[in-house]
Amino acid sequence: AQSVAQPEDQVNVAEGNPLTVKCTYSVSGNPYLFWYVQYPNRGLQFLLKYITGDNLVKGSYGFEAEFNKSQTSFHLKKPSALVSDSALYFCAVSVYTGGFKTIFGAGTRLFVKA
Amino acid sequence: EAGVTQFPSHSVIEKGQTVTLRCDPISGHDNLYWYRRVMGKEIKFLLHFVKESKQDESGMPNNRFLAERTGGTYSTLKVQPAELEDSGVYFCASSQSGTDDGYTFGSGTRLTVV
């Protein structure tokens, strides 16, 4: 079965420290990979995507993610966390099954402490 | 441009009642998606419209759920009769190309069935 795993329910980091939010996937074929963020009382916002090309992709708000095909991972990173980065982060994979369908992970809540 | 709008933002209904959720996608977006997140779990796909046609409704849980998109503009998702396990946050998303540019999500409707 095709799936996306975010192994951490919650990640805590201190402001100014680097952060990593993990994501692994299990799909057939070549996936399209995404990260979305949800702030309180807001909808999900697109952060970044990997379709093809350079394994390191850069997105909004200073976030980046690295595609690792051998480890089937797409971890989200930021060199220096801000308190305002505190939110719920979702990893997603789009796969083609006669039409494209996007599968989401369960989400990881990021807390950045001042 | 206006984003994806969902109404209502919250709904509390009794088991057995009917609820209709509405989604207004971004103007010009042919692709409209419904997703649901049950407490703490992954965001699950419900269905996908291309204009007024149902492209994929494989995620609809059962026949108590009915989605429509008359005229290819806004969409409604009706739950009738509602059950306790239908509680969750229902997200609508739209996109122009269908997959590789990411989705624009609404802020969701939080449905509580008591």
PDB file of C-alpha atoms in Angstrom:
ATOM      1  CA  ALA A   1       0.000   0.000   0.000  1.00  0.00           C
ATOM      2  CA  GLN A   2       1.191   3.494  -0.738  1.00  0.00           C
ATOM      3  CA  SER A   3       1.879   5.559   2.342  1.00  0.00           C
ATOM      4  CA  VAL A   4       3.640   8.525   3.856  1.00  0.00           C
ATOM      5  CA  ALA A   5       5.160   8.372   7.320  1.00  0.00           C
ATOM      6  CA  GLN A   6       6.021  11.226   9.604  1.00  0.00           C
ATOM      7  CA  PRO A   7       7.587   9.367  12.533  1.00  0.00           C
ATOM      8  CA  GLU A   8       7.474  12.261  14.987  1.00  0.00           C
ATOM      9  CA  ASP A   9       4.203  13.611  16.340  1.00  0.00           C
ATOM     10  CA  GLN A  10       6.048  16.614  17.719  1.00  0.00           C
ATOM     11  CA  VAL A  11       9.429  18.285  17.299  1.00  0.00           C
ATOM     12  CA  ASN A  12      10.770  20.806  19.809  1.00  0.00           C
ATOM     13  CA  VAL A  13      13.637  23.144  18.984  1.00  0.00           C
ATOM     14  CA  ALA A  14      15.065  26.326  20.428  1.00  0.00           C
ATOM     15  CA  GLU A  15      14.904  29.485  18.377  1.00  0.00           C
ATOM     16  CA  GLY A  16      18.028  29.924  16.302  1.00  0.00           C
ATOM     17  CA  ASN A  17      18.790  26.193  16.199  1.00  0.00           C
ATOM     18  CA  PRO A  18      18.468  24.104  13.064  1.00  0.00           C
ATOM     19  CA  LEU A  19      15.315  22.053  12.675  1.00  0.00           C
ATOM     20  CA  THR A  20      14.472  18.854  10.851  1.00  0.00           C
ATOM     21  CA  VAL A  21      11.027  17.362  10.337  1.00  0.00           C
ATOM     22  CA  LYS A  22      11.228  13.832   9.004  1.00  0.00           C
ATOM     23  CA  CYS A  23       9.241  12.201   6.235  1.00  0.00           C
ATOM     24  CA  THR A  24       9.552   8.844   4.527  1.00  0.00           C
ATOM     25  CA  TYR A  25       7.340   7.394   1.869  1.00  0.00           C
ATOM     26  CA  SER A  26       6.427   4.115   0.277  1.00  0.00           C
ATOM     27  CA  VAL A  27       5.041   4.438  -3.229  1.00  0.00           C
ATOM     28  CA  SER A  28       5.564   2.822  -6.582  1.00  0.00           C
ATOM     29  CA  GLY A  29       6.959   4.813  -9.456  1.00  0.00           C
ATOM     30  CA  ASN A  30       8.469   8.266  -9.300  1.00  0.00           C
ATOM     31  CA  PRO A  31       6.720  10.389  -6.732  1.00  0.00           C
ATOM     32  CA  TYR A  32       6.096  14.073  -6.589  1.00  0.00           C
ATOM     33  CA  LEU A  33       6.885  15.214  -3.049  1.00  0.00           C
ATOM     34  CA  PHE A  34       5.487  18.162  -1.141  1.00  0.00           C
ATOM     35  CA  TRP A  35       5.549  19.870   2.215  1.00  0.00           C
ATOM     36  CA  TYR A  36       2.616  21.870   3.518  1.00  0.00           C
ATOM     37  CA  VAL A  37       2.286  23.921   6.694  1.00  0.00           C
ATOM     38  CA  GLN A  38      -0.834  24.692   8.702  1.00  0.00           C
ATOM     39  CA  TYR A  39      -0.899  27.632  11.079  1.00  0.00           C
ATOM     40  CA  PRO A  40      -3.688  27.861  13.683  1.00  0.00           C
ATOM     41  CA  ASN A  41      -7.106  28.524  12.161  1.00  0.00           C
ATOM     42  CA  ARG A  42      -5.647  28.579   8.678  1.00  0.00           C
ATOM     43  CA  GLY A  43      -5.697  26.217   5.723  1.00  0.00           C
ATOM     44  CA  LEU A  44      -2.701  24.228   4.598  1.00  0.00           C
ATOM     45  CA  GLN A  45      -0.126  26.301   2.776  1.00  0.00           C
ATOM     46  CA  PHE A  46       2.209  24.944   0.142  1.00  0.00           C
ATOM     47  CA  LEU A  47       5.858  25.190   1.249  1.00  0.00           C
ATOM     48  CA  LEU A  48       7.894  23.407  -1.381  1.00  0.00           C
ATOM     49  CA  LYS A  49       7.946  20.530  -3.822  1.00  0.00           C
ATOM     50  CA  TYR A  50      10.264  18.078  -5.488  1.00  0.00           C
ATOM     51  CA  ILE A  51       9.416  16.905  -8.980  1.00  0.00           C
ATOM     52  CA  THR A  52      12.771  16.181 -10.574  1.00  0.00           C
ATOM     53  CA  GLY A  53      16.285  17.567 -10.751  1.00  0.00           C
ATOM     54  CA  ASP A  54      18.416  18.791  -7.823  1.00  0.00           C
ATOM     55  CA  ASN A  55      17.738  16.741  -4.711  1.00  0.00           C
ATOM     56  CA  LEU A  56      17.803  19.820  -2.487  1.00  0.00           C
ATOM     57  CA  VAL A  57      14.802  22.041  -3.007  1.00  0.00           C
ATOM     58  CA  LYS A  58      14.217  25.425  -1.443  1.00  0.00           C
ATOM     59  CA  GLY A  59      10.832  26.765  -0.517  1.00  0.00           C
ATOM     60  CA  SER A  60       9.016  29.493   1.353  1.00  0.00           C
ATOM     61  CA  TYR A  61      10.115  31.046   4.667  1.00  0.00           C
ATOM     62  CA  GLY A  62      13.678  29.716   4.415  1.00  0.00           C
ATOM     63  CA  PHE A  63      12.680  26.057   4.442  1.00  0.00           C
ATOM     64  CA  GLU A  64      14.360  23.432   2.308  1.00  0.00           C
ATOM     65  CA  ALA A  65      13.986  19.708   1.845  1.00  0.00           C
ATOM     66  CA  GLU A  66      16.269  16.985   0.594  1.00  0.00           C
ATOM     67  CA  PHE A  67      15.039  14.142  -1.570  1.00  0.00           C
ATOM     68  CA  ASN A  68      16.875  10.896  -0.876  1.00  0.00           C
ATOM     69  CA  LYS A  69      15.776   8.195  -3.276  1.00  0.00           C
ATOM     70  CA  SER A  70      17.691   5.329  -1.665  1.00  0.00           C
ATOM     71  CA  GLN A  71      16.223   6.086   1.744  1.00  0.00           C
ATOM     72  CA  THR A  72      12.829   7.115   0.308  1.00  0.00           C
ATOM     73  CA  SER A  73      12.941  10.211   2.464  1.00  0.00           C
ATOM     74  CA  PHE A  74      12.103  13.871   2.035  1.00  0.00           C
ATOM     75  CA  HIS A  75      13.046  15.571   5.292  1.00  0.00           C
ATOM     76  CA  LEU A  76      12.184  19.220   5.828  1.00  0.00           C
ATOM     77  CA  LYS A  77      14.942  21.440   7.194  1.00  0.00           C
ATOM     78  CA  LYS A  78      15.683  24.984   8.198  1.00  0.00           C
ATOM     79  CA  PRO A  79      19.100  26.245   9.328  1.00  0.00           C
ATOM     80  CA  SER A  80      17.768  28.600  12.005  1.00  0.00           C
ATOM     81  CA  ALA A  81      14.299  28.180  13.505  1.00  0.00           C
ATOM     82  CA  LEU A  82      11.997  31.055  14.381  1.00  0.00           C
ATOM     83  CA  VAL A  83       9.243  31.084  16.975  1.00  0.00           C
ATOM     84  CA  SER A  84       6.863  31.938  14.131  1.00  0.00           C
ATOM     85  CA  ASP A  85       7.714  28.608  12.484  1.00  0.00           C
ATOM     86  CA  SER A  86       5.662  26.848  15.156  1.00  0.00           C
ATOM     87  CA  ALA A  87       2.887  25.085  13.259  1.00  0.00           C
ATOM     88  CA  LEU A  88       1.697  21.735  11.957  1.00  0.00           C
ATOM     89  CA  TYR A  89       3.690  20.353   9.029  1.00  0.00           C
ATOM     90  CA  PHE A  90       2.440  17.780   6.541  1.00  0.00           C
ATOM     91  CA  CYS A  91       4.471  15.779   4.089  1.00  0.00           C
ATOM     92  CA  ALA A  92       2.642  14.657   0.949  1.00  0.00           C
ATOM     93  CA  VAL A  93       3.291  12.484  -2.070  1.00  0.00           C
ATOM     94  CA  SER A  94       1.483  12.568  -5.388  1.00  0.00           C
ATOM     95  CA  VAL A  95       1.316   9.341  -7.304  1.00  0.00           C
ATOM     96  CA  TYR A  96      -0.227   8.387 -10.588  1.00  0.00           C
ATOM     97  CA  THR A  97      -2.878   5.703 -10.338  1.00  0.00           C
ATOM     98  CA  GLY A  98      -4.801   6.346 -13.511  1.00  0.00           C
ATOM     99  CA  GLY A  99      -4.966   9.930 -12.319  1.00  0.00           C
ATOM    100  CA  PHE A 100      -2.823  11.792  -9.816  1.00  0.00           C
ATOM    101  CA  LYS A 101      -3.693  11.369  -6.166  1.00  0.00           C
ATOM    102  CA  THR A 102      -1.976  13.065  -3.227  1.00  0.00           C
ATOM    103  CA  ILE A 103      -1.333  11.091  -0.049  1.00  0.00           C
ATOM    104  CA  PHE A 104      -0.581  12.941   3.171  1.00  0.00           C
ATOM    105  CA  GLY A 105       1.281  12.003   6.296  1.00  0.00           C
ATOM    106  CA  ALA A 106      -0.263  12.386   9.749  1.00  0.00           C
ATOM    107  CA  GLY A 107       1.495  15.664  10.415  1.00  0.00           C
ATOM    108  CA  THR A 108       4.237  16.794  12.781  1.00  0.00           C
ATOM    109  CA  ARG A 109       3.717  19.608  15.229  1.00  0.00           C
ATOM    110  CA  LEU A 110       6.738  21.879  15.472  1.00  0.00           C
ATOM    111  CA  PHE A 111       7.294  23.936  18.623  1.00  0.00           C
ATOM    112  CA  VAL A 112      10.012  26.568  18.511  1.00  0.00           C
ATOM    113  CA  LYS A 113      10.848  27.949  21.926  1.00  0.00           C
ATOM    114  CA  ALA A 114      12.254  31.444  22.391  1.00  0.00           C
TER     115      ALA A 114
ATOM    116  CA  GLU B   1      -6.698  36.638  -5.900  1.00  0.00           C
ATOM    117  CA  ALA B   2      -9.204  35.178  -3.457  1.00  0.00           C
ATOM    118  CA  GLY B   3      -8.188  31.865  -1.951  1.00  0.00           C
ATOM    119  CA  VAL B   4     -10.186  28.721  -1.434  1.00  0.00           C
ATOM    120  CA  THR B   5     -13.149  29.474   0.791  1.00  0.00           C
ATOM    121  CA  GLN B   6     -14.941  26.944   2.938  1.00  0.00           C
ATOM    122  CA  PHE B   7     -18.186  27.358   4.810  1.00  0.00           C
ATOM    123  CA  PRO B   8     -19.018  26.880   7.610  1.00  0.00           C
ATOM    124  CA  SER B   9     -15.783  26.990   9.571  1.00  0.00           C
ATOM    125  CA  HIS B  10     -17.328  24.947  12.373  1.00  0.00           C
ATOM    126  CA  SER B  11     -20.417  22.780  12.593  1.00  0.00           C
ATOM    127  CA  VAL B  12     -21.780  20.842  15.533  1.00  0.00           C
ATOM    128  CA  ILE B  13     -24.662  18.505  14.756  1.00  0.00           C
ATOM    129  CA  GLU B  14     -26.374  15.571  16.369  1.00  0.00           C
ATOM    130  CA  LYS B  15     -26.001  12.040  15.148  1.00  0.00           C
ATOM    131  CA  GLY B  16     -28.554  11.375  12.445  1.00  0.00           C
ATOM    132  CA  GLN B  17     -28.760  14.954  11.229  1.00  0.00           C
ATOM    133  CA  THR B  18     -27.661  16.242   7.859  1.00  0.00           C
ATOM    134  CA  VAL B  19     -24.848  18.688   7.211  1.00  0.00           C
ATOM    135  CA  THR B  20     -23.730  20.318   3.988  1.00  0.00           C
ATOM    136  CA  LEU B  21     -20.252  21.724   3.610  1.00  0.00           C
ATOM    137  CA  ARG B  22     -19.408  24.174   0.872  1.00  0.00           C
ATOM    138  CA  CYS B  23     -16.181  24.934  -0.940  1.00  0.00           C
ATOM    139  CA  ASP B  24     -15.496  27.790  -3.331  1.00  0.00           C
ATOM    140  CA  PRO B  25     -12.258  27.108  -5.207  1.00  0.00           C
ATOM    141  CA  ILE B  26      -9.983  29.670  -6.755  1.00  0.00           C
ATOM    142  CA  SER B  27     -11.603  31.021  -9.885  1.00  0.00           C
ATOM    143  CA  GLY B  28     -10.360  29.179 -12.947  1.00  0.00           C
ATOM    144  CA  HIS B  29      -9.149  26.109 -11.065  1.00  0.00           C
ATOM    145  CA  ASP B  30     -10.696  23.103 -12.749  1.00  0.00           C
ATOM    146  CA  ASN B  31      -9.428  20.644 -10.154  1.00  0.00           C
ATOM    147  CA  LEU B  32     -11.196  20.523  -6.805  1.00  0.00           C
ATOM    148  CA  TYR B  33     -10.424  18.053  -4.030  1.00  0.00           C
ATOM    149  CA  TRP B  34     -12.021  17.099  -0.752  1.00  0.00           C
ATOM    150  CA  TYR B  35      -9.908  15.710   2.080  1.00  0.00           C
ATOM    151  CA  ARG B  36     -10.659  14.819   5.675  1.00  0.00           C
ATOM    152  CA  ARG B  37      -8.501  14.707   8.764  1.00  0.00           C
ATOM    153  CA  VAL B  38      -9.781  12.745  11.711  1.00  0.00           C
ATOM    154  CA  MET B  39      -8.250  13.772  15.041  1.00  0.00           C
ATOM    155  CA  GLY B  40      -4.467  13.378  14.982  1.00  0.00           C
ATOM    156  CA  LYS B  41      -4.388  11.189  11.918  1.00  0.00           C
ATOM    157  CA  GLU B  42      -3.327  11.696   8.335  1.00  0.00           C
ATOM    158  CA  ILE B  43      -5.257  13.822   5.896  1.00  0.00           C
ATOM    159  CA  LYS B  44      -7.205  11.360   3.787  1.00  0.00           C
ATOM    160  CA  PHE B  45      -8.357  11.853   0.236  1.00  0.00           C
ATOM    161  CA  LEU B  46     -12.092  11.785  -0.350  1.00  0.00           C
ATOM    162  CA  LEU B  47     -12.614  12.768  -3.946  1.00  0.00           C
ATOM    163  CA  HIS B  48     -11.432  14.794  -6.910  1.00  0.00           C
ATOM    164  CA  PHE B  49     -13.485  16.843  -9.377  1.00  0.00           C
ATOM    165  CA  VAL B  50     -12.310  18.012 -12.736  1.00  0.00           C
ATOM    166  CA  LYS B  51     -14.747  20.750 -13.566  1.00  0.00           C
ATOM    167  CA  GLU B  52     -18.139  19.238 -12.789  1.00  0.00           C
ATOM    168  CA  SER B  53     -17.085  15.620 -13.262  1.00  0.00           C
ATOM    169  CA  LYS B  54     -15.949  13.252 -10.534  1.00  0.00           C
ATOM    170  CA  GLN B  55     -12.476  12.143 -11.578  1.00  0.00           C
ATOM    171  CA  ASP B  56     -11.859   9.952  -8.560  1.00  0.00           C
ATOM    172  CA  GLU B  57     -14.197   9.271  -5.654  1.00  0.00           C
ATOM    173  CA  SER B  58     -12.393   6.252  -4.295  1.00  0.00           C
ATOM    174  CA  GLY B  59     -11.883   7.879  -0.903  1.00  0.00           C
ATOM    175  CA  MET B  60     -15.525   8.475  -0.106  1.00  0.00           C
ATOM    176  CA  PRO B  61     -16.181   6.416   3.027  1.00  0.00           C
ATOM    177  CA  ASN B  62     -19.717   5.279   2.250  1.00  0.00           C
ATOM    178  CA  ASN B  63     -22.963   6.293   0.610  1.00  0.00           C
ATOM    179  CA  ARG B  64     -23.840   8.692   3.398  1.00  0.00           C
ATOM    180  CA  PHE B  65     -21.449  11.115   1.727  1.00  0.00           C
ATOM    181  CA  LEU B  66     -22.523  12.930  -1.431  1.00  0.00           C
ATOM    182  CA  ALA B  67     -20.390  15.480  -3.248  1.00  0.00           C
ATOM    183  CA  GLU B  68     -21.511  17.706  -6.065  1.00  0.00           C
ATOM    184  CA  ARG B  69     -19.989  20.416  -8.170  1.00  0.00           C
ATOM    185  CA  THR B  70     -22.709  21.941 -10.243  1.00  0.00           C
ATOM    186  CA  GLY B  71     -21.467  24.010 -13.157  1.00  0.00           C
ATOM    187  CA  GLY B  72     -17.886  23.266 -12.288  1.00  0.00           C
ATOM    188  CA  THR B  73     -17.655  26.124  -9.793  1.00  0.00           C
ATOM    189  CA  TYR B  74     -18.308  25.621  -6.095  1.00  0.00           C
ATOM    190  CA  SER B  75     -18.704  22.204  -4.539  1.00  0.00           C
ATOM    191  CA  THR B  76     -20.816  20.837  -1.732  1.00  0.00           C
ATOM    192  CA  LEU B  77     -20.245  17.800   0.438  1.00  0.00           C
ATOM    193  CA  LYS B  78     -23.331  16.474   2.170  1.00  0.00           C
ATOM    194  CA  VAL B  79     -23.292  13.987   5.004  1.00  0.00           C
ATOM    195  CA  GLN B  80     -26.640  12.317   5.578  1.00  0.00           C
ATOM    196  CA  PRO B  81     -27.244  10.938   8.134  1.00  0.00           C
ATOM    197  CA  ALA B  82     -24.176  11.949  10.122  1.00  0.00           C
ATOM    198  CA  GLU B  83     -22.491   9.454  12.435  1.00  0.00           C
ATOM    199  CA  LEU B  84     -20.067  10.044  15.308  1.00  0.00           C
ATOM    200  CA  GLU B  85     -17.100   8.796  13.284  1.00  0.00           C
ATOM    201  CA  ASP B  86     -17.695  11.503  10.675  1.00  0.00           C
ATOM    202  CA  SER B  87     -16.251  14.086  13.054  1.00  0.00           C
ATOM    203  CA  GLY B  88     -13.080  15.702  11.793  1.00  0.00           C
ATOM    204  CA  VAL B  89     -11.789  18.560   9.716  1.00  0.00           C
ATOM    205  CA  TYR B  90     -12.856  18.588   6.098  1.00  0.00           C
ATOM    206  CA  PHE B  91     -10.474  20.348   3.762  1.00  0.00           C
ATOM    207  CA  CYS B  92     -11.116  21.499   0.255  1.00  0.00           C
ATOM    208  CA  ALA B  93      -8.302  22.231  -2.161  1.00  0.00           C
ATOM    209  CA  SER B  94      -8.070  23.409  -5.726  1.00  0.00           C
ATOM    210  CA  SER B  95      -5.393  23.471  -8.353  1.00  0.00           C
ATOM    211  CA  GLN B  96      -5.021  24.477 -11.942  1.00  0.00           C
ATOM    212  CA  SER B  97      -2.870  21.696 -13.328  1.00  0.00           C
ATOM    213  CA  GLY B  98      -3.946  18.843 -11.108  1.00  0.00           C
ATOM    214  CA  THR B  99      -0.768  17.913  -9.377  1.00  0.00           C
ATOM    215  CA  ASP B 100       2.657  19.328  -9.902  1.00  0.00           C
ATOM    216  CA  ASP B 101       2.041  22.866  -8.789  1.00  0.00           C
ATOM    217  CA  GLY B 102       0.716  21.933  -5.395  1.00  0.00           C
ATOM    218  CA  TYR B 103      -2.725  22.600  -4.062  1.00  0.00           C
ATOM    219  CA  THR B 104      -4.285  25.678  -2.513  1.00  0.00           C
ATOM    220  CA  PHE B 105      -6.251  24.645   0.535  1.00  0.00           C
ATOM    221  CA  GLY B 106      -9.158  26.223   2.301  1.00  0.00           C
ATOM    222  CA  SER B 107      -9.056  26.677   6.050  1.00  0.00           C
ATOM    223  CA  GLY B 108     -11.286  23.658   6.560  1.00  0.00           C
ATOM    224  CA  THR B 109     -14.607  22.919   8.195  1.00  0.00           C
ATOM    225  CA  ARG B 110     -14.424  21.368  11.629  1.00  0.00           C
ATOM    226  CA  LEU B 111     -17.354  18.982  11.920  1.00  0.00           C
ATOM    227  CA  THR B 112     -18.343  17.618  15.299  1.00  0.00           C
ATOM    228  CA  VAL B 113     -21.071  14.997  15.481  1.00  0.00           C
ATOM    229  CA  VAL B 114     -22.446  14.481  18.983  1.00  0.00           C
TER     230      VAL B 114
END
